[in-house]
Structure formats: structure tokens, C-alpha cells
XYZ file of N, CA, C and O in Angstrom:
396
model
N -4.260 -5.575 4.774
C -3.233 -5.632 4.366
C -1.792 -4.502 4.802
O -2.664 -3.188 4.250
N -0.912 -4.759 4.805
C 0.061 -3.207 4.444
C 1.036 -3.510 4.496
O 1.115 -5.178 4.345
N 2.205 -3.183 4.133
C 3.867 -3.653 3.760
C 4.421 -3.351 5.279
O 4.059 -1.758 5.870
N 5.517 -4.093 5.179
C 6.490 -3.423 6.673
C 7.849 -3.913 5.714
O 8.224 -4.780 5.030
N 8.794 -2.718 6.077
C 9.857 -2.221 5.897
C 10.886 -3.138 7.036
O 11.196 -2.491 8.205
N 11.365 -4.262 6.834
C 11.911 -5.144 8.130
C 13.022 -4.127 8.902
O 13.601 -4.506 9.967
N 13.679 -3.101 7.657
C 15.319 -3.188 8.000
C 15.110 -1.493 8.871
O 15.440 -1.212 10.138
N 13.904 -1.122 8.464
C 13.313 0.751 9.434
C 11.842 0.243 10.299
O 11.900 0.841 11.045
N 10.843 -0.644 10.275
C 9.791 -1.077 10.525
C 8.967 0.039 10.267
O 7.729 0.015 11.124
N 9.448 0.814 8.859
C 8.187 1.339 8.468
C 6.829 0.411 8.602
O 7.108 -0.073 7.747
N 5.971 1.267 8.111
C 4.821 0.256 7.699
C 4.261 1.138 6.354
O 4.232 2.389 6.830
N 3.589 0.407 5.724
C 2.690 1.385 4.414
C 1.819 1.093 4.605
O 1.182 0.004 4.310
N 0.545 2.105 4.013
C -0.955 1.541 3.734
C -1.493 2.355 3.016
O -1.737 3.331 2.598
N -1.824 1.579 2.158
C -2.413 2.113 1.217
C -4.040 3.127 1.779
O -4.518 2.586 2.127
N -3.972 3.869 1.094
C -5.611 4.939 1.864
C -6.122 5.460 0.341
O -7.357 5.640 0.929
N -5.505 5.241 -0.945
C -6.932 5.487 -2.206
C -6.182 5.259 -3.322
O -5.003 4.493 -3.255
N -7.149 4.376 -3.831
C -6.813 4.174 -5.552
C -7.761 4.671 -6.417
O -9.209 4.895 -6.503
N -7.185 5.203 -7.282
C -7.544 5.854 -8.569
C -7.707 4.899 -9.761
O -6.121 5.148 -9.917
N -8.511 4.747 -10.110
C -8.460 3.655 -11.746
C -8.898 4.567 -12.639
O -10.475 5.011 -12.704
N -8.028 5.292 -13.677
C -8.898 5.637 -15.222
C -8.429 4.354 -15.645
O -7.508 4.419 -16.717
N -9.338 3.097 -16.703
C -8.602 2.180 -17.403
C -8.868 2.705 -18.614
O -8.015 2.293 -19.495
N -9.714 3.753 -18.625
C -9.681 4.502 -20.492
C -7.919 4.641 -21.242
O -7.389 4.646 -21.984
N -7.601 5.580 -20.127
C -6.227 6.010 -20.659
C -5.247 5.191 -19.731
O -4.291 5.780 -19.519
N -5.753 3.893 -18.700
C -4.147 3.141 -18.550
C -3.811 4.376 -17.372
O -2.671 2.988 -17.232
N -4.424 5.181 -17.109
C -3.798 5.480 -15.660
C -4.042 5.147 -14.093
O -5.019 4.529 -13.873
N -3.115 4.382 -13.569
C -3.526 3.850 -12.093
C -2.905 4.194 -11.390
O -1.383 3.843 -11.000
N -3.553 4.820 -10.025
C -2.475 5.277 -8.603
C -3.372 4.966 -7.824
O -4.081 4.813 -7.427
N -1.750 4.326 -6.796
C -2.197 4.765 -5.631
C -1.973 5.468 -4.730
O -0.599 6.227 -5.289
N -2.305 6.173 -3.920
C -1.913 7.519 -2.315
C -1.933 6.034 -1.290
O -2.502 5.585 -1.274
N -0.434 6.279 -0.894
C -0.331 5.845 0.642
C 0.262 6.498 1.317
O 0.860 7.969 1.255
N 0.069 5.877 2.883
C 0.891 6.760 3.914
C 1.994 5.318 4.406
O 1.753 4.383 4.385
N 3.222 5.578 5.045
C 4.186 4.910 5.850
C 4.095 6.020 6.670
O 4.001 7.009 6.760
N 4.212 4.491 7.918
C 4.505 5.189 9.167
C 5.435 4.950 9.568
O 6.028 4.003 9.284
N 6.216 5.529 11.352
C 7.394 5.533 11.014
C 7.046 3.954 12.408
O 8.013 2.855 12.302
N 6.646 3.087 12.682
C 6.247 1.918 13.142
C 4.693 1.181 13.256
O 4.177 2.494 13.412
N 4.781 -0.053 13.757
C 3.236 -0.589 13.931
C 2.404 0.172 15.034
O 1.247 0.447 14.510
N 3.099 0.956 15.621
C 2.182 1.194 17.487
C 2.002 2.673 16.651
O 0.406 2.990 16.879
N 2.320 3.802 15.946
C 2.196 4.831 15.157
C 0.837 4.340 14.593
O -0.529 5.825 14.233
N 0.882 3.394 13.065
C -0.153 2.722 12.192
C -1.307 2.445 13.023
O -2.600 3.145 12.632
N -1.630 2.565 14.114
C -2.311 1.467 14.958
C -3.535 3.329 15.580
O -4.620 2.719 15.193
N -2.520 3.461 15.784
C -3.261 5.230 16.329
C -3.753 5.912 15.171
O -4.297 6.765 15.859
N -3.135 5.457 14.153
C -3.556 6.889 13.079
C -5.166 6.525 12.399
O -5.678 8.225 12.439
N -5.654 5.344 12.927
C -7.182 5.515 12.824
C -7.756 5.974 14.193
O -9.094 6.670 13.820
N -7.690 6.277 15.285
C -8.049 7.354 16.070
C -7.315 8.065 16.650
O -8.363 9.696 17.170
N -6.361 8.442 16.129
C -6.149 10.320 15.731
C -4.730 10.622 16.037
O -4.635 10.070 16.872
N -3.905 10.968 15.111
C -2.788 11.596 15.994
C -2.375 12.626 16.543
O -3.630 13.244 15.900
N -1.480 12.728 16.925
C -1.136 14.492 17.717
C -1.372 15.228 17.100
O -0.164 14.387 15.276
N -0.912 16.003 16.646
C -1.130 17.951 15.075
C 0.739 17.154 15.956
O 1.062 17.896 14.559
N 1.622 16.547 16.288
C 2.994 17.037 15.873
C 3.614 15.640 15.423
O 4.803 16.007 15.061
N 2.668 14.853 14.968
C 3.263 13.746 14.916
C 3.436 13.465 13.043
O 2.548 14.252 12.405
N 4.443 13.416 12.305
C 4.736 13.110 11.225
C 4.292 11.797 10.627
O 4.937 10.941 11.457
N 3.993 11.154 9.229
C 4.176 10.514 8.870
C 4.471 10.581 7.439
O 4.021 11.798 7.011
N 4.733 9.611 6.218
C 4.921 10.105 5.129
C 3.813 9.876 3.944
O 3.645 9.081 4.337
N 3.296 10.788 3.357
C 2.970 10.143 2.324
C 2.794 10.284 0.573
O 4.070 10.655 0.341
N 2.765 9.243 0.024
C 2.904 9.641 -1.506
C 2.109 8.490 -2.024
O 0.762 8.436 -2.037
N 2.090 8.300 -3.777
C 1.482 7.975 -4.492
C 2.845 6.680 -5.787
O 3.696 7.125 -5.746
N 1.820 6.123 -5.920
C 2.316 5.005 -7.093
C 1.491 4.842 -8.654
O 0.286 5.145 -8.178
N 2.520 5.005 -9.327
C 1.095 5.221 -10.428
C 1.535 4.234 -11.362
O 3.201 3.724 -11.735
N 1.332 3.036 -12.073
C 1.978 1.877 -12.739
C 0.558 1.213 -13.294
O -0.530 1.444 -12.938
N 1.071 1.200 -14.506
C -0.209 0.623 -15.365
C 0.209 -1.269 -15.144
O -0.522 -1.930 -15.257
N 1.370 -1.682 -15.627
C 1.723 -2.844 -16.255
C 1.629 -3.502 -14.949
O 0.883 -5.055 -14.786
N 2.112 -3.373 -13.749
C 1.857 -4.548 -12.621
C 0.372 -4.527 -11.770
O 0.382 -5.467 -11.439
N -0.239 -3.844 -11.684
C -1.050 -3.608 -11.116
C -2.537 -4.397 -12.099
O -2.940 -5.302 -11.736
N -2.044 -4.062 -13.909
C -2.915 -5.276 -14.476
C -2.323 -6.459 -14.085
O -3.519 -7.580 -14.589
N -1.393 -6.666 -14.408
C -1.179 -7.907 -14.021
C -1.337 -9.118 -13.094
O -1.480 -9.886 -13.356
N -1.639 -7.927 -11.885
C -2.001 -8.446 -10.953
C -2.952 -9.079 -10.653
O -3.585 -10.485 -10.261
N -3.798 -7.794 -11.358
C -5.611 -8.387 -10.942
C -5.952 -9.179 -11.699
O -7.090 -10.060 -12.028
N -4.921 -9.701 -13.165
C -5.304 -11.100 -13.949
C -5.028 -11.808 -13.990
O -4.861 -12.914 -14.127
N -4.212 -12.420 -12.518
C -3.487 -13.640 -12.117
C -4.973 -13.965 -11.658
O -5.761 -13.626 -11.126
N -4.732 -15.650 -11.470
C -5.662 -16.562 -11.102
C -6.031 -16.742 -9.183
O -4.645 -16.613 -9.052
N -6.719 -16.525 -8.750
C -6.494 -16.041 -7.305
C -7.915 -16.937 -6.590
O -8.468 -16.968 -7.711
N -7.377 -17.356 -5.794
C -8.193 -18.087 -4.624
C -9.530 -17.311 -4.191
O -9.980 -15.954 -4.843
N -10.381 -17.986 -3.794
C -11.833 -17.149 -3.308
C -11.661 -15.529 -2.802
O -11.381 -16.060 -1.298
N -11.647 -14.844 -3.090
C -12.071 -13.753 -2.825
C -12.989 -12.314 -3.023
O -13.290 -12.452 -4.159
N -13.012 -11.917 -1.826
C -14.236 -10.831 -2.455
C -13.293 -9.959 -3.220
O -11.901 -9.383 -3.760
N -13.939 -9.121 -3.975
C -13.329 -7.782 -5.376
C -13.141 -7.012 -4.516
O -11.445 -6.919 -4.935
N -12.806 -6.602 -2.931
C -12.348 -5.668 -2.349
C -10.913 -6.179 -2.546
O -9.991 -5.634 -2.500
N -10.713 -7.350 -1.625
C -9.662 -8.490 -1.302
C -8.547 -8.105 -2.248
O -7.166 -8.094 -2.437
N -9.268 -8.994 -3.702
C -8.412 -8.666 -4.558
C -7.602 -7.740 -5.124
O -6.896 -7.203 -6.089
N -8.466 -6.689 -5.352
C -7.910 -5.482 -5.556
C -6.734 -4.726 -4.824
O -5.788 -4.382 -4.806
N -7.081 -4.785 -3.351
C -5.766 -4.087 -2.698
C -4.694 -5.110 -2.504
O -3.766 -5.166 -2.885
N -5.215 -6.457 -2.600
C -3.875 -7.386 -2.675
C -2.762 -7.365 -3.598
O -1.472 -7.024 -3.818
N -3.542 -6.658 -4.662
C -3.149 -6.702 -6.590
C -2.502 -5.031 -6.012
O -1.216 -5.695 -6.785
N -2.555 -4.303 -6.042
C -2.316 -3.471 -5.833
C -0.714 -3.285 -4.781
O 0.738 -2.986 -5.086
N -0.860 -4.175 -3.337
C 0.258 -4.355 -2.695
C 1.159 -4.968 -3.310
O 2.682 -4.507 -3.319
N 0.651 -6.282 -4.032
C 1.974 -7.070 -4.860
C 2.632 -6.066 -5.650
O 3.509 -6.412 -5.826
N 1.821 -5.675 -6.547
C 2.490 -4.471 -7.575
C 3.445 -3.417 -6.921
O 4.895 -3.209 -7.407
N 2.999 -3.146 -5.555
C 4.541 -2.099 -5.386
C 5.263 -2.723 -5.022
O 6.255 -2.314 -4.949
N 5.026 -4.137 -4.681
C 6.451 -4.957 -3.658
C 7.349 -5.180 -5.406
O 8.020 -5.690 -5.208
N 6.413 -5.235 -6.432
C 7.424 -5.658 -7.463
C 8.395 -4.867 -7.734
O 9.058 -5.222 -9.135
N 7.495 -3.514 -7.473
C 8.558 -2.056 -8.498
C 9.612 -1.513 -7.056
O 10.213 -2.079 -6.780
N 8.367 -0.409 -6.591
C 9.306 0.361 -5.661
C 9.548 -0.025 -4.489
O 10.889 0.169 -3.564
N 8.876 -0.517 -4.002
C 9.032 -1.437 -2.567
C 9.490 -3.210 -2.046
O 8.625 -4.131 -2.124
N 9.799 -3.142 -3.530
C 10.936 -4.668 -3.446
C 11.253 -4.928 -1.706
O 11.220 -6.508 -1.498
N 11.810 -4.191 -1.450
C 12.376 -4.447 0.348
C 11.258 -4.891 0.779
O 11.296 -5.315 2.266
N 10.417 -4.332 0.650
C 8.994 -4.531 2.096
C 8.384 -5.918 1.832
O 8.212 -6.350 0.609
N 7.337 -5.864 3.097
C 7.356 -8.113 3.378
C 5.564 -7.248 3.565
O 5.142 -6.217 4.194
N 4.782 -8.346 2.599
C 3.150 -8.564 4.099
C 3.073 -8.262 5.542
O 4.105 -8.955 6.038
N 2.316 -7.594 5.447
C 2.436 -7.956 7.128
C 0.747 -7.706 7.782
O -0.234 -7.389 6.621
């Protein structure tokens, strides 16, 4: 799963998840690629001159809310990533869609 900005054709991919449930700190690390082609090439290695954006998203409420929702049968991995992407779409990335 990833997020797509339909206006700019940028793709967002979560690359790391760090949860500290004791302190309530939930942090996601992500990359934003200029388009689908660059996102596909990322796995095999981009040239040293290609630029992509990276950032972090920190949320307590949205991710917990999504994790507590009743979901269809999914693996824990799928449920976790789905909840993280949904939380991002509810907050900073409201204009982005699933892809």
C-alpha cells in the first residue's frame, strides 16, 4: 500500500514504524517519490543524482483510533500498515488517496 497525491502524482511509502506505547509516541518515517516510476525503481536502487523527499509523521490519536477499528480478516502486518496510512490521510495527507 502507498498513498498517491492526484494533483502532483507523488507517491508516499512508509519505510519505518516506531511505537513507544508506554509514552504514547507513535512515529512513522516515510519517503515521497516524484512519480510511480521512481517509486518502482527505488527498490532496485536509484541513481546518486535522483532526489526523493523523506519525513516523519507523529500521531497518538489517529493511529490508535485506526488500530481499534473493527477490520476484516487481515494479518497483523497488514492491519498495522493500513492503520498507519489511514491515520496519515486523516491528518496531514488529507488530499492523498490509496494506491
